[in-house]
mmCIF file of C-alpha atoms and ligand atoms in Angstrom:
data_model
loop_
_atom_site.group_PDB
_atom_site.id
_atom_site.type_symbol
_atom_site.label_atom_id
_atom_site.label_comp_id
_atom_site.label_asym_id
_atom_site.label_seq_id
_atom_site.Cartn_x
_atom_site.Cartn_y
_atom_site.Cartn_z
ATOM 1 C CA MET A 1 10.609 73.518 46.060
ATOM 2 C CA SER A 2 11.111 75.410 43.333
ATOM 3 C CA LEU A 3 8.113 77.623 41.241
ATOM 4 C CA GLU A 4 9.087 75.476 37.875
ATOM 5 C CA ASN A 5 8.656 71.939 40.295
ATOM 6 C CA THR A 6 5.605 73.294 41.528
ATOM 7 C CA LEU A 7 4.236 74.287 38.394
ATOM 8 C CA GLU A 8 4.933 70.722 37.194
ATOM 9 C CA GLU A 9 3.425 69.458 40.471
ATOM 10 C CA THR A 10 0.242 70.948 39.696
ATOM 11 C CA ALA A 11 -2.025 68.987 37.910
ATOM 12 C CA LEU A 12 -5.268 71.669 38.182
ATOM 13 C CA THR A 13 -6.269 73.548 34.846
ATOM 14 C CA PHE A 14 -7.673 77.580 35.911
ATOM 15 C CA ALA A 15 -10.732 76.349 35.063
ATOM 16 C CA ASP A 16 -10.870 73.908 37.777
ATOM 17 C CA LEU A 17 -10.892 76.766 40.141
ATOM 18 C CA GLY A 18 -14.354 78.206 39.063
ATOM 19 C CA LEU A 19 -13.276 81.257 37.236
ATOM 20 C CA ASN A 20 -15.556 83.037 34.634
ATOM 21 C CA PRO A 21 -15.243 82.657 31.071
ATOM 22 C CA ASP A 22 -13.763 85.894 30.596
ATOM 23 C CA VAL A 23 -10.882 85.485 32.886
ATOM 24 C CA LEU A 24 -10.121 82.116 31.695
ATOM 25 C CA GLN A 25 -9.379 83.519 28.350
ATOM 26 C CA ALA A 26 -7.014 86.148 30.072
ATOM 27 C CA VAL A 27 -5.099 83.534 31.567
ATOM 28 C CA GLN A 28 -4.733 81.598 28.416
ATOM 29 C CA ASP A 29 -3.493 84.900 26.627
ATOM 30 C CA ALA A 30 -1.096 85.467 29.761
ATOM 31 C CA GLY A 31 0.401 81.695 28.433
ATOM 32 C CA TYR A 32 -0.551 80.025 31.981
ATOM 33 C CA VAL A 33 -1.169 76.428 31.718
ATOM 34 C CA HIS A 34 -1.211 75.262 35.051
ATOM 35 C CA PRO A 35 -2.116 77.301 38.327
ATOM 36 C CA THR A 36 0.610 77.757 40.775
ATOM 37 C CA PRO A 37 0.230 76.319 44.412
ATOM 38 C CA ILE A 38 -0.582 79.526 45.745
ATOM 39 C CA GLN A 39 -3.182 80.171 42.827
ATOM 40 C CA ALA A 40 -4.545 76.630 43.200
ATOM 41 C CA GLN A 41 -5.263 77.299 46.963
ATOM 42 C CA ALA A 42 -6.257 81.105 46.999
ATOM 43 C CA ILE A 43 -8.269 81.842 44.027
ATOM 44 C CA PRO A 44 -11.453 79.100 44.970
ATOM 45 C CA LEU A 45 -11.386 80.341 48.301
ATOM 46 C CA ALA A 46 -11.387 84.372 47.269
ATOM 47 C CA LEU A 47 -14.177 83.595 44.889
ATOM 48 C CA GLU A 48 -16.365 82.265 47.765
ATOM 49 C CA GLY A 49 -15.250 86.074 49.063
ATOM 50 C CA ARG A 50 -13.556 84.600 52.148
ATOM 51 C CA ASP A 51 -10.768 86.754 53.754
ATOM 52 C CA LEU A 52 -7.374 84.888 53.508
ATOM 53 C CA ILE A 53 -3.756 85.458 54.339
ATOM 54 C CA GLY A 54 -0.995 84.182 51.763
ATOM 55 C CA LEU A 55 2.208 83.415 53.089
ATOM 56 C CA ALA A 56 4.043 83.074 49.945
ATOM 57 C CA GLN A 57 6.904 85.184 48.348
ATOM 58 C CA THR A 58 7.495 87.446 45.242
ATOM 59 C CA GLY A 59 8.004 84.534 42.257
ATOM 60 C CA THR A 60 5.112 82.181 43.587
ATOM 61 C CA GLY A 61 2.614 83.849 41.161
ATOM 62 C CA LYS A 62 1.002 85.268 43.968
ATOM 63 C CA THR A 63 -0.425 88.602 41.759
ATOM 64 C CA ALA A 64 -2.325 86.680 39.742
ATOM 65 C CA ALA A 65 -3.854 84.529 43.045
ATOM 66 C CA PHE A 66 -5.494 87.647 44.068
ATOM 67 C CA ALA A 67 -6.156 89.375 40.712
ATOM 68 C CA LEU A 68 -7.816 86.892 38.954
ATOM 69 C CA PRO A 69 -10.778 86.400 41.542
ATOM 70 C CA ILE A 70 -11.512 90.110 41.774
ATOM 71 C CA LEU A 71 -11.594 90.313 38.004
ATOM 72 C CA ASN A 72 -13.692 87.540 38.484
ATOM 73 C CA GLN A 73 -16.005 89.207 40.911
ATOM 74 C CA LEU A 74 -16.163 92.800 39.305
ATOM 75 C CA THR A 75 -17.138 92.354 36.047
ATOM 76 C CA GLY A 76 -19.561 95.146 34.864
ATOM 77 C CA GLY A 77 -20.915 97.800 36.608
ATOM 78 C CA PRO A 78 -20.019 101.705 37.403
ATOM 79 C CA HIS A 79 -16.637 102.311 37.438
ATOM 80 C CA ARG A 80 -16.303 103.024 41.300
ATOM 81 C CA ALA A 81 -13.365 101.812 43.376
ATOM 82 C CA ARG A 82 -14.286 98.817 43.911
ATOM 83 C CA ALA A 83 -11.268 96.987 44.679
ATOM 84 C CA LEU A 84 -8.123 98.707 46.565
ATOM 85 C CA ILE A 85 -4.226 96.851 46.322
ATOM 86 C CA LEU A 86 -2.029 98.430 49.075
ATOM 87 C CA THR A 87 1.805 97.837 48.051
ATOM 88 C CA PRO A 88 4.950 98.669 49.674
ATOM 89 C CA THR A 89 6.819 100.239 46.652
ATOM 90 C CA ARG A 90 6.298 102.164 43.677
ATOM 91 C CA GLU A 91 7.997 99.297 41.467
ATOM 92 C CA LEU A 92 5.857 96.737 43.118
ATOM 93 C CA CYS A 93 2.793 99.216 42.469
ATOM 94 C CA VAL A 94 3.214 99.668 38.773
ATOM 95 C CA GLN A 95 4.207 96.138 38.556
ATOM 96 C CA VAL A 96 0.879 94.505 40.163
ATOM 97 C CA GLU A 97 -1.269 97.336 38.112
ATOM 98 C CA GLU A 98 0.694 96.011 34.711
ATOM 99 C CA ASN A 99 -0.520 92.528 36.021
ATOM 100 C CA PHE A 100 -4.309 93.506 36.252
ATOM 101 C CA ARG A 101 -3.931 95.299 33.316
ATOM 102 C CA LYS A 102 -3.162 92.434 31.167
ATOM 103 C CA TYR A 103 -5.737 90.474 32.432
ATOM 104 C CA ALA A 104 -8.559 92.797 32.480
ATOM 105 C CA GLU A 105 -7.990 93.386 28.784
ATOM 106 C CA ARG A 106 -11.218 92.086 27.882
ATOM 107 C CA SER A 107 -13.274 92.846 31.000
ATOM 108 C CA GLY A 108 -13.287 96.618 30.462
ATOM 109 C CA LEU A 109 -12.269 97.233 33.891
ATOM 110 C CA LYS A 110 -10.280 100.315 34.677
ATOM 111 C CA THR A 111 -7.314 100.135 36.690
ATOM 112 C CA LEU A 112 -4.505 102.657 37.941
ATOM 113 C CA ALA A 113 -1.496 102.757 39.748
ATOM 114 C CA VAL A 114 -1.393 105.700 42.540
ATOM 115 C CA TYR A 115 2.214 106.142 43.970
ATOM 116 C CA GLY A 116 4.722 109.277 44.999
ATOM 117 C CA GLY A 117 7.267 110.553 43.369
ATOM 118 C CA VAL A 118 5.380 111.876 40.012
ATOM 119 C CA ALA A 119 3.050 114.884 39.653
ATOM 120 C CA LEU A 120 -0.452 114.505 41.095
ATOM 121 C CA GLU A 121 -2.367 115.767 38.404
ATOM 122 C CA PRO A 122 -2.973 112.786 35.965
ATOM 123 C CA GLN A 123 -3.298 110.687 38.463
ATOM 124 C CA THR A 124 -6.180 113.016 39.662
ATOM 125 C CA LYS A 125 -7.756 113.244 36.693
ATOM 126 C CA ALA A 126 -7.533 109.382 36.102
ATOM 127 C CA LEU A 127 -9.604 108.807 39.492
ATOM 128 C CA ARG A 128 -11.740 111.271 38.770
ATOM 129 C CA LYS A 129 -12.914 109.694 35.757
ATOM 130 C CA GLY A 130 -13.840 106.229 37.675
ATOM 131 C CA ILE A 131 -11.804 103.643 38.353
ATOM 132 C CA ASP A 132 -12.310 100.050 39.463
ATOM 133 C CA ILE A 133 -9.331 98.620 40.625
ATOM 134 C CA VAL A 134 -6.936 101.157 42.492
ATOM 135 C CA ILE A 135 -3.541 99.918 43.361
ATOM 136 C CA ALA A 136 -1.585 102.242 45.278
ATOM 137 C CA THR A 137 1.252 102.873 47.961
ATOM 138 C CA PRO A 138 -0.124 104.321 50.938
ATOM 139 C CA GLY A 139 1.493 107.507 51.403
ATOM 140 C CA ARG A 140 -0.049 108.944 47.944
ATOM 141 C CA LEU A 141 -3.047 107.788 47.993
ATOM 142 C CA LEU A 142 -4.008 109.001 51.505
ATOM 143 C CA ASP A 143 -3.148 112.626 49.403
ATOM 144 C CA HIS A 144 -5.707 111.886 46.751
ATOM 145 C CA ILE A 145 -8.050 110.523 49.621
ATOM 146 C CA GLU A 146 -7.920 114.133 51.548
ATOM 147 C CA ARG A 147 -8.457 115.790 48.180
ATOM 148 C CA GLN A 148 -11.508 113.718 47.904
ATOM 149 C CA ASN A 149 -10.332 112.466 44.479
ATOM 150 C CA VAL A 150 -11.452 109.158 44.988
ATOM 151 C CA VAL A 151 -13.990 107.867 47.740
ATOM 152 C CA PHE A 152 -14.076 103.943 48.589
ATOM 153 C CA ASP A 153 -18.010 103.938 49.577
ATOM 154 C CA ASP A 154 -18.321 100.974 47.217
ATOM 155 C CA LEU A 155 -15.218 98.935 48.093
ATOM 156 C CA GLU A 156 -15.611 95.341 47.952
ATOM 157 C CA ILE A 157 -12.089 93.824 47.977
ATOM 158 C CA LEU A 158 -9.138 95.375 50.126
ATOM 159 C CA VAL A 159 -5.711 93.736 49.527
ATOM 160 C CA LEU A 160 -2.964 94.361 51.488
ATOM 161 C CA ASP A 161 0.480 93.052 49.509
ATOM 162 C CA GLU A 162 3.846 92.153 51.142
ATOM 163 C CA ALA A 163 2.308 93.132 54.399
ATOM 164 C CA ASP A 164 5.185 92.492 56.098
ATOM 165 C CA ARG A 165 7.513 94.883 54.031
ATOM 166 C CA MET A 166 4.714 97.588 54.139
ATOM 167 C CA LEU A 167 5.363 97.375 57.989
ATOM 168 C CA ASP A 168 9.285 97.382 57.685
ATOM 169 C CA MET A 169 8.977 100.604 55.542
ATOM 170 C CA GLY A 170 6.743 102.092 58.623
ATOM 171 C CA PHE A 171 3.630 102.314 56.707
ATOM 172 C CA ALA A 172 1.139 101.470 59.650
ATOM 173 C CA PRO A 173 -0.396 104.675 60.337
ATOM 174 C CA GLN A 174 -0.829 105.304 56.966
ATOM 175 C CA ILE A 175 -2.654 101.566 56.185
ATOM 176 C CA ASN A 176 -4.666 102.603 59.413
ATOM 177 C CA ARG A 177 -5.753 105.505 58.070
ATOM 178 C CA VAL A 178 -6.686 103.839 54.556
ATOM 179 C CA VAL A 179 -8.630 101.564 56.196
ATOM 180 C CA ALA A 180 -10.282 103.784 58.399
ATOM 181 C CA GLU A 181 -11.845 105.339 54.770
ATOM 182 C CA ILE A 182 -13.370 102.049 53.595
ATOM 183 C CA PRO A 183 -16.156 99.916 54.464
ATOM 184 C CA LYS A 184 -16.064 97.470 57.079
ATOM 185 C CA TYR A 185 -18.262 94.838 55.173
ATOM 186 C CA ARG A 186 -15.643 93.912 52.565
ATOM 187 C CA GLN A 187 -13.666 90.887 51.502
ATOM 188 C CA THR A 188 -9.750 91.143 52.890
ATOM 189 C CA MET A 189 -6.979 89.699 51.391
ATOM 190 C CA LEU A 190 -3.073 89.840 52.909
ATOM 191 C CA PHE A 191 -0.136 88.519 51.300
ATOM 192 C CA SER A 192 3.599 88.494 53.421
ATOM 193 C CA ALA A 193 6.764 86.373 53.063
ATOM 194 C CA THR A 194 6.852 86.190 56.508
ATOM 195 C CA MET A 195 4.594 86.248 59.852
ATOM 196 C CA PRO A 196 6.070 88.667 62.325
ATOM 197 C CA PRO A 197 4.078 89.560 65.351
ATOM 198 C CA GLU A 198 3.400 92.766 63.840
ATOM 199 C CA VAL A 199 1.790 91.505 60.903
ATOM 200 C CA GLU A 200 -0.335 88.717 62.666
ATOM 201 C CA ALA A 201 -1.811 91.895 64.688
ATOM 202 C CA LEU A 202 -2.138 93.401 61.348
ATOM 203 C CA SER A 203 -4.546 90.507 60.111
ATOM 204 C CA ARG A 204 -6.601 90.437 63.347
ATOM 205 C CA LYS A 205 -7.436 93.775 63.228
ATOM 206 C CA TYR A 206 -8.646 93.735 59.537
ATOM 207 C CA LEU A 207 -9.335 90.261 58.455
ATOM 208 C CA ARG A 208 -12.462 88.050 59.726
ATOM 209 C CA LYS A 209 -11.957 84.546 60.106
ATOM 210 C CA PRO A 210 -9.414 84.368 57.458
ATOM 211 C CA HIS A 211 -7.791 80.825 56.156
ATOM 212 C CA VAL A 212 -4.364 80.896 55.653
ATOM 213 C CA ILE A 213 -2.110 79.445 52.628
ATOM 214 C CA GLN A 214 1.093 78.984 52.817
ATOM 215 C CA VAL A 215 3.571 78.041 49.876
ATOM 216 C CA GLY A 216 7.063 76.928 49.735
ATOM 217 C CA ARG A 217 7.726 77.303 53.663
ATOM 218 C CA ARG A 218 11.285 76.895 54.114
ATOM 219 C CA SER A 219 12.316 76.656 50.597
ATOM 220 C CA MET A 220 13.810 78.679 47.980
ATOM 221 C CA ALA A 221 11.709 81.273 46.269
ATOM 222 C CA ALA A 222 12.863 80.500 42.688
ATOM 223 C CA THR A 223 13.778 77.778 39.932
ATOM 224 C CA GLY A 224 16.596 76.101 38.836
ATOM 225 C CA VAL A 225 18.899 78.466 40.451
ATOM 226 C CA THR A 226 22.470 77.647 40.989
ATOM 227 C CA HIS A 227 23.804 79.167 44.260
ATOM 228 C CA ALA A 228 27.255 79.762 45.259
ATOM 229 C CA VAL A 229 29.102 81.860 47.792
ATOM 230 C CA TYR A 230 32.829 83.422 47.100
ATOM 231 C CA PRO A 231 34.752 84.142 50.258
ATOM 232 C CA VAL A 232 36.625 87.138 49.940
ATOM 233 C CA PRO A 233 38.073 90.063 51.893
ATOM 234 C CA ARG A 234 35.993 93.055 52.050
ATOM 235 C CA ILE A 235 38.683 95.032 50.748
ATOM 236 C CA ARG A 236 38.795 93.001 47.363
ATOM 237 C CA LYS A 237 34.971 92.515 46.991
ATOM 238 C CA THR A 238 34.952 94.821 43.765
ATOM 239 C CA GLN A 239 37.933 93.440 42.186
ATOM 240 C CA LEU A 240 36.392 89.905 42.562
ATOM 241 C CA LEU A 241 32.939 91.474 41.160
ATOM 242 C CA THR A 242 35.119 93.158 38.146
ATOM 243 C CA GLU A 243 36.286 89.307 37.658
ATOM 244 C CA LEU A 244 33.064 87.888 37.621
ATOM 245 C CA LEU A 245 31.234 90.286 35.289
ATOM 246 C CA LYS A 246 33.692 89.231 32.522
ATOM 247 C CA ASN A 247 32.010 86.275 32.410
ATOM 248 C CA LYS A 248 30.143 86.984 28.808
ATOM 249 C CA GLU A 249 27.332 84.887 29.850
ATOM 250 C CA MET A 250 26.427 87.095 32.375
ATOM 251 C CA ASP A 251 23.666 88.783 30.353
ATOM 252 C CA SER A 252 21.900 90.553 32.567
ATOM 253 C CA VAL A 253 23.131 91.075 36.122
ATOM 254 C CA LEU A 254 21.442 92.225 39.315
ATOM 255 C CA ILE A 255 23.903 93.324 42.102
ATOM 256 C CA PHE A 256 22.449 93.931 45.355
ATOM 257 C CA THR A 257 24.189 95.915 48.072
ATOM 258 C CA ARG A 258 23.277 97.121 51.851
ATOM 259 C CA THR A 259 23.297 100.393 51.467
ATOM 260 C CA LYS A 260 22.284 103.148 48.887
ATOM 261 C CA HIS A 261 25.569 104.852 49.238
ATOM 262 C CA GLY A 262 27.534 101.085 48.480
ATOM 263 C CA ALA A 263 25.343 101.484 45.629
ATOM 264 C CA ASP A 264 27.024 104.277 44.314
ATOM 265 C CA ARG A 265 29.784 103.311 45.280
ATOM 266 C CA VAL A 266 29.865 99.857 43.450
ATOM 267 C CA VAL A 267 28.611 101.757 40.430
ATOM 268 C CA ARG A 268 31.754 104.288 40.197
ATOM 269 C CA ASP A 269 34.240 101.652 40.888
ATOM 270 C CA LEU A 270 32.637 99.302 38.177
ATOM 271 C CA ARG A 271 32.742 102.162 35.798
ATOM 272 C CA GLN A 272 36.302 103.046 36.368
ATOM 273 C CA ALA A 273 36.952 98.748 35.536
ATOM 274 C CA GLY A 274 35.459 100.049 32.297
ATOM 275 C CA ILE A 275 32.141 98.385 33.085
ATOM 276 C CA GLN A 276 28.463 100.073 32.533
ATOM 277 C CA ALA A 277 26.131 100.104 35.302
ATOM 278 C CA THR A 278 23.678 102.019 36.765
ATOM 279 C CA ALA A 279 22.244 102.336 40.398
ATOM 280 C CA MET A 280 18.275 102.310 41.624
ATOM 281 C CA HIS A 281 17.442 103.221 45.149
ATOM 282 C CA GLY A 282 15.047 104.987 47.373
ATOM 283 C CA ASP A 283 17.556 108.365 46.858
ATOM 284 C CA LYS A 284 17.061 108.288 43.102
ATOM 285 C CA THR A 285 13.823 110.270 41.420
ATOM 286 C CA GLN A 286 11.070 108.413 40.063
ATOM 287 C CA LYS A 287 12.380 109.561 36.677
ATOM 288 C CA GLU A 288 15.702 108.239 37.221
ATOM 289 C CA ARG A 289 14.616 105.092 38.778
ATOM 290 C CA THR A 290 12.084 104.191 35.788
ATOM 291 C CA ARG A 291 15.239 105.210 33.132
ATOM 292 C CA ALA A 292 17.122 102.740 35.005
ATOM 293 C CA LEU A 293 14.553 100.032 34.876
ATOM 294 C CA ASP A 294 13.800 100.552 31.066
ATOM 295 C CA ASP A 295 17.467 100.375 30.587
ATOM 296 C CA PHE A 296 17.893 97.107 32.461
ATOM 297 C CA LYS A 297 14.761 95.395 31.184
ATOM 298 C CA ASP A 298 15.309 96.070 27.377
ATOM 299 C CA GLY A 299 19.120 95.027 27.950
ATOM 300 C CA THR A 300 20.643 98.730 27.130
ATOM 301 C CA MET A 301 22.072 98.116 30.420
ATOM 302 C CA ARG A 302 23.738 95.001 31.554
ATOM 303 C CA VAL A 303 24.354 95.632 35.469
ATOM 304 C CA LEU A 304 21.806 97.027 38.053
ATOM 305 C CA VAL A 305 22.853 97.618 41.136
ATOM 306 C CA ALA A 306 19.812 97.905 43.787
ATOM 307 C CA THR A 307 19.231 98.171 47.558
ATOM 308 C CA ASP A 308 16.566 95.617 49.056
ATOM 309 C CA VAL A 309 13.865 98.361 49.201
ATOM 310 C CA ALA A 310 13.931 99.508 45.525
ATOM 311 C CA GLN A 311 14.235 96.009 44.187
ATOM 312 C CA ARG A 312 10.945 94.516 45.509
ATOM 313 C CA GLY A 313 8.156 94.011 42.949
ATOM 314 C CA LEU A 314 10.858 94.564 40.332
ATOM 315 C CA ASP A 315 9.603 91.874 37.633
ATOM 316 C CA VAL A 316 12.456 91.742 35.358
ATOM 317 C CA THR A 317 12.228 88.798 33.072
ATOM 318 C CA GLY A 318 15.715 87.478 31.743
ATOM 319 C CA ILE A 319 17.979 88.284 34.943
ATOM 320 C CA THR A 320 20.741 85.873 34.340
ATOM 321 C CA HIS A 321 22.789 86.645 37.723
ATOM 322 C CA VAL A 322 21.840 87.891 40.803
ATOM 323 C CA ILE A 323 24.993 88.971 42.787
ATOM 324 C CA ASN A 324 24.830 89.895 46.532
ATOM 325 C CA PHE A 325 27.625 92.071 46.954
ATOM 326 C CA ASP A 326 26.837 92.352 50.933
ATOM 327 C CA VAL A 327 25.331 89.170 52.375
ATOM 328 C CA PRO A 328 22.009 90.197 53.480
ATOM 329 C CA GLN A 329 20.915 91.091 57.047
ATOM 330 C CA GLU A 330 17.416 89.002 56.993
ATOM 331 C CA PRO A 331 17.371 85.732 55.450
ATOM 332 C CA GLU A 332 13.929 86.593 54.001
ATOM 333 C CA ASP A 333 15.662 89.268 51.860
ATOM 334 C CA TYR A 334 18.205 86.421 50.710
ATOM 335 C CA VAL A 335 14.989 84.765 49.264
ATOM 336 C CA HIS A 336 13.628 87.696 47.863
ATOM 337 C CA ARG A 337 16.718 88.805 45.896
ATOM 338 C CA ILE A 338 17.621 85.202 44.852
ATOM 339 C CA GLY A 339 13.801 85.509 43.327
ATOM 340 C CA ARG A 340 14.843 88.176 41.166
ATOM 341 C CA THR A 341 16.423 85.706 39.017
ATOM 342 C CA GLY A 342 15.009 82.075 37.961
ATOM 343 C CA ARG A 343 11.305 83.612 37.720
ATOM 344 C CA ALA A 344 8.810 81.756 36.517
ATOM 345 C CA GLU A 345 10.223 78.636 34.551
ATOM 346 C CA SER A 346 13.625 80.334 33.588
ATOM 347 C CA SER A 347 17.103 79.751 35.443
ATOM 348 C CA GLY A 348 19.719 82.157 36.573
ATOM 349 C CA ASP A 349 22.622 81.684 38.921
ATOM 350 C CA ALA A 350 23.041 83.598 42.226
ATOM 351 C CA TYR A 351 26.423 84.439 44.027
ATOM 352 C CA THR A 352 27.151 86.112 47.108
ATOM 353 C CA LEU A 353 30.415 87.596 48.471
ATOM 354 C CA MET A 354 31.030 86.820 51.765
ATOM 355 C CA SER A 355 33.876 88.876 53.586
ATOM 356 C CA PRO A 356 35.195 87.147 56.796
ATOM 357 C CA ASP A 357 32.499 89.292 59.020
ATOM 358 C CA GLU A 358 29.718 88.215 57.002
ATOM 359 C CA ILE A 359 30.348 84.365 57.900
ATOM 360 C CA ALA A 360 28.058 83.767 60.665
ATOM 361 C CA MET A 361 24.700 85.818 58.753
ATOM 362 C CA VAL A 362 25.478 83.101 55.320
ATOM 363 C CA ARG A 363 25.165 80.363 58.260
ATOM 364 C CA THR A 364 21.841 81.575 59.526
ATOM 365 C CA ILE A 365 20.481 82.077 55.732
ATOM 366 C CA GLU A 366 21.567 78.261 55.087
ATOM 367 C CA ARG A 367 19.589 77.330 58.030
ATOM 368 C CA VAL A 368 16.533 79.522 57.349
ATOM 369 C CA ILE A 369 16.602 78.148 53.313
ATOM 370 C CA GLY A 370 17.209 74.715 54.843
ATOM 371 C CA GLN A 371 20.142 74.170 51.903
ATOM 372 C CA GLU A 372 24.100 74.429 52.244
ATOM 373 C CA ILE A 373 25.277 77.116 49.663
ATOM 374 C CA PRO A 374 28.513 75.625 48.212
ATOM 375 C CA ARG A 375 31.595 77.443 48.069
ATOM 376 C CA ILE A 376 33.580 78.838 45.439
ATOM 377 C CA SER A 377 37.160 79.536 45.982
ATOM 378 C CA VAL A 378 38.928 81.728 43.677
ATOM 379 C CA PRO A 379 42.576 81.334 43.743
ATOM 380 C CA GLY A 380 44.152 84.911 45.081
ATOM 381 C CA TYR A 381 40.749 86.215 46.552
ATOM 382 C CA ASP A 382 39.823 83.528 48.800
ATOM 383 C CA PHE A 383 40.747 84.311 52.454
ATOM 384 C CA GLY A 384 41.072 80.559 53.465
ATOM 385 C CA THR A 385 38.529 78.205 52.827
ATOM 386 C CA THR A 386 38.820 76.855 56.375
ATOM 387 C CA ALA A 387 37.301 79.810 57.672
ATOM 388 C CA ALA A 388 34.165 79.180 55.453
HETATM 389 P P1 AMP J 401 4.382 86.899 40.883
HETATM 390 O O1 AMP J 401 4.873 85.929 42.262
HETATM 391 O O2 AMP J 401 3.216 87.256 41.197
HETATM 392 O O3 AMP J 401 5.193 88.345 41.104
HETATM 393 O O4 AMP J 401 4.527 86.204 39.554
HETATM 394 C C1 AMP J 401 5.766 85.757 39.483
HETATM 395 C C2 AMP J 401 5.942 85.336 37.659
HETATM 396 O O5 AMP J 401 5.417 84.076 37.779
HETATM 397 C C3 AMP J 401 5.216 86.564 37.120
HETATM 398 O O6 AMP J 401 6.102 86.839 35.926
HETATM 399 C C4 AMP J 401 3.699 85.615 36.369
HETATM 400 O O7 AMP J 401 3.523 86.390 34.932
HETATM 401 C C5 AMP J 401 4.348 84.398 36.378
HETATM 402 N N1 AMP J 401 3.223 83.577 36.460
HETATM 403 C C6 AMP J 401 2.128 83.819 37.439
HETATM 404 N N2 AMP J 401 1.371 82.898 37.251
HETATM 405 C C7 AMP J 401 1.704 81.851 36.268
HETATM 406 C C8 AMP J 401 1.412 80.674 36.162
HETATM 407 N N3 AMP J 401 0.185 79.750 36.381
HETATM 408 N N4 AMP J 401 2.152 80.120 34.974
HETATM 409 C C9 AMP J 401 3.175 80.694 34.837
HETATM 410 N N5 AMP J 401 3.723 81.561 34.792
HETATM 411 C C10 AMP J 401 2.704 82.331 35.830
#
């Protein structure tokens, strides 16, 4: 099921979901015509004040699924922190805040992204002035809570976004400490691409009789994406990558490696081959990451090399190709990575370079996504089609 298809399938309008005129206007300004399935299901329940679990990955329109009902509920009132969205990464934090800001333009509500790796002071000032909706990574938010820069006594709605990834990244203790600071009587929404036991335990702890919504199960995240696997010996991956990048139709290419070190090495090798590229991963400073992303977004840099953690929450429209330099270790990561291309209503190609030791992992991914990925044999590179 692709987002494009599901958008076509959803005959509803946003007005059918019970949103107020200001929010409907914001949706119209954003150019959305029909709600996506996660929006169609989540918005009416969220407006009723229900707790909910949304099993949906990035690319399904999940951000608006919680942002719109929150804005609907918070119109008017004092600028006290009344909604909190916790996100795993700085990039997702910034992206979610951008979404809120876009939809909140007419509402007078104030939003702020709170994340680490940058100076505390500007965030402190903004928080002390009064913010309605705080979007934060857990660690930095705790710094502000400890300094009493923000108080959550008036909090009405809590969202745990990409809960599986937050737990993967070891944020459970920080989440617990944050939740201890906010009122028990609140609405809580949890969004997650997957539902491992840890996420289930988290939802049992913090949600009341949640309604579970699931979209796009066992299906690809994105629209119109053409998948292909290139069998190639590990030591020849860079050469094949260089060959593939000669294709001028590859306007904007996001390459994934398993490790930070691997990302740096790919950038170095590509530069040696005369291809400009930049890396984005957790060892880079916030300034470097923002710069890399900006250059990639405005087209100055055609090739961005990233690790999985760094790519979560990237909202870069117009990515024409995703290349998995390494086969992802988790099938969910494959879906997330591919979700970078072909986001809402565009299309793209997703290539995976597969060395012999990665054949089993590709097969697992195929089982999970419920489709076979075609193999493309490049003469001189393929290690033998029969092996794949
Ligand atoms: P998300 O899954 O929240 O990251 O959203 C994926 C992309 O879809 C974002 O670029 C949104 O701006 C876009 N989007 C969200 N809802 C809709 C909609 N109802 N119609 C068209 N595009 C949408």
